[in-house]
mmCIF file of C-alpha atoms in Angstrom:
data_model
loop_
_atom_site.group_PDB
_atom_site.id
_atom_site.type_symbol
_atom_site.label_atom_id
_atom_site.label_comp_id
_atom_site.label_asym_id
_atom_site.label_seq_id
_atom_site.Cartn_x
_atom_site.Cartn_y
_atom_site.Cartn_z
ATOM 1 C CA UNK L 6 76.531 69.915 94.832
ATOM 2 C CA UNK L 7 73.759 71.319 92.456
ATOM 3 C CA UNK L 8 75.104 74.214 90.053
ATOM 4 C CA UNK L 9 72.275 76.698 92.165
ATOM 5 C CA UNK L 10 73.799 75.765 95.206
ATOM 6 C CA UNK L 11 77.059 76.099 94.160
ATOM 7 C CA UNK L 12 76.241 79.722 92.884
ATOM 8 C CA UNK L 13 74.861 80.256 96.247
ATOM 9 C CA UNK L 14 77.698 79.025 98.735
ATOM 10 C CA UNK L 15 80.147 80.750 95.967
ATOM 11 C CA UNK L 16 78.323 84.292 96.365
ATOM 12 C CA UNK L 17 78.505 83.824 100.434
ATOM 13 C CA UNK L 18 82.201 83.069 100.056
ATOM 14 C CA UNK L 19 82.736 86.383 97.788
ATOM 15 C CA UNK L 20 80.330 88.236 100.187
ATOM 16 C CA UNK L 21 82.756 86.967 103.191
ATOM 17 C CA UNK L 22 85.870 88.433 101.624
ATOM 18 C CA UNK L 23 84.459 91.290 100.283
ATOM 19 C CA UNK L 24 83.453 92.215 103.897
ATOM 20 C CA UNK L 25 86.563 91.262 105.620
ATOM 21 C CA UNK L 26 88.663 94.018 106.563
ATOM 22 C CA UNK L 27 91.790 92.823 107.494
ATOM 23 C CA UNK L 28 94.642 92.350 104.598
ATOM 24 C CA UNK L 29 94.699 88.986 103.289
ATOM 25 C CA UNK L 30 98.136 87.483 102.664
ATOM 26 C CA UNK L 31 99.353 88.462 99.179
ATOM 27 C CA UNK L 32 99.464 84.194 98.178
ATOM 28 C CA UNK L 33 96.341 84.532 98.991
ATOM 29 C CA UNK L 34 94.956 87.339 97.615
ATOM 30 C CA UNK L 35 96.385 86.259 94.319
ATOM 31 C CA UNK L 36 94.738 83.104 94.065
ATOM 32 C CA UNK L 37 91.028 84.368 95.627
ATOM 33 C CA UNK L 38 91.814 86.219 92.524
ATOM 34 C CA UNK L 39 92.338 84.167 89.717
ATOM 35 C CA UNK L 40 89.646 81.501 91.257
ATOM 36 C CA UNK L 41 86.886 84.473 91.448
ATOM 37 C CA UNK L 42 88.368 85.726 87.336
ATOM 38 C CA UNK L 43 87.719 82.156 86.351
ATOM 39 C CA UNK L 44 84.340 81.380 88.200
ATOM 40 C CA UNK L 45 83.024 84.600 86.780
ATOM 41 C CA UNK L 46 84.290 83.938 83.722
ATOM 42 C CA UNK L 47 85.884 87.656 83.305
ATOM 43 C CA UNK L 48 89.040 87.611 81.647
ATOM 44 C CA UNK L 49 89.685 91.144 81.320
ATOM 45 C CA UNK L 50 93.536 92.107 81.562
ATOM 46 C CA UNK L 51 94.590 93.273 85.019
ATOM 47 C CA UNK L 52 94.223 97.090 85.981
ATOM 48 C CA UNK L 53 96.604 97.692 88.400
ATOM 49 C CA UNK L 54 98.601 101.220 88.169
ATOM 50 C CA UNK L 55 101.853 99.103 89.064
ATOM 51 C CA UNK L 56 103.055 96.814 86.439
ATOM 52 C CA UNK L 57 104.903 94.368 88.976
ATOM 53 C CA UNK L 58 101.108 93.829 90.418
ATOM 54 C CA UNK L 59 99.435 93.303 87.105
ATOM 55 C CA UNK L 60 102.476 90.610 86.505
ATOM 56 C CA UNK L 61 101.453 88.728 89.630
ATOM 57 C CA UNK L 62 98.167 88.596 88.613
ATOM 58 C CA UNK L 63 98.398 87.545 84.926
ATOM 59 C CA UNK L 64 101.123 84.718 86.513
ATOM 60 C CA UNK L 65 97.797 83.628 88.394
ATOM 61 C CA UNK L 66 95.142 83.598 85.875
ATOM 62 C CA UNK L 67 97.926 81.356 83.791
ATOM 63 C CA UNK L 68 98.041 78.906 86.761
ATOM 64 C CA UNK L 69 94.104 78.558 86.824
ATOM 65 C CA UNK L 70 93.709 77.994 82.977
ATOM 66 C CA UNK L 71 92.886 74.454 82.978
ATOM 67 C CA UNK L 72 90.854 74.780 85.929
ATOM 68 C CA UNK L 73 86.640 75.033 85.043
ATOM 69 C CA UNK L 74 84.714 77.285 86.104
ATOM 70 C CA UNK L 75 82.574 75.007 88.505
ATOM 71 C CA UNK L 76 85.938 73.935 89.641
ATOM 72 C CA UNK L 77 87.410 77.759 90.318
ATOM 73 C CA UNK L 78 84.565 78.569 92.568
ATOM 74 C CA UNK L 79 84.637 75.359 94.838
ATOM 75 C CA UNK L 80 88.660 76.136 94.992
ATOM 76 C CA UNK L 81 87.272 79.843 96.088
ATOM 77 C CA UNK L 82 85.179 78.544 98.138
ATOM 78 C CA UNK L 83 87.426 75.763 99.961
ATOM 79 C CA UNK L 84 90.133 78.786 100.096
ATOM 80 C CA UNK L 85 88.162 81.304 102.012
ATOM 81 C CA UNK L 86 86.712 78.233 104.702
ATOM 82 C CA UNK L 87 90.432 77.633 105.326
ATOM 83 C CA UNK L 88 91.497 81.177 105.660
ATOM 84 C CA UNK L 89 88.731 81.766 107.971
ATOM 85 C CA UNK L 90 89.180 78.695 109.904
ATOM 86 C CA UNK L 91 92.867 79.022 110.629
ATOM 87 C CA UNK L 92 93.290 82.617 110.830
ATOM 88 C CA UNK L 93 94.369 84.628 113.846
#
């Protein structure tokens, strides 16, 4: 897949979350997070008002490290086509 279209099926994916209004599962949720941090290349510390969040989501963004950011957003991608296919 071409970098444009990869850009392209990555923003639907974000769009698809973004307008889902159901809770996602927090395993989830945690890694749509670090793979959308490391796609977009923003690294900025977590801002959650609860420290045990912010914790979770540093514990993340460690797990993705090694991952590029071509990789992170076909993992974000992959993720959110298997939530959506197997959900309730």
């Amino acid at each position: 897949m071409s970098n444009e279209s990869l850009d392209k099926v990555f923003e639907e994916a974000v769009a698809r979350v973004n307008a889902h209004t159901d809770p996602f599962p927090a395993d989830t949720l945690l890694k749509l997070y670090a793979y959308y941090k490391k796609a977009t290349n923003n690294y900025g510390k977590p801002s959650s008002k609860k420290s045990i969040i912010n914790a979770f989501k540093t514990n993340a963004l460690f797990q993705v490290k090694d991952v590029s950011e071509d990789e992170a957003k076909q993992a974000y991608i992959d993720l959110v086509n298997q939530y959506f296919l197997y959900r309730k």
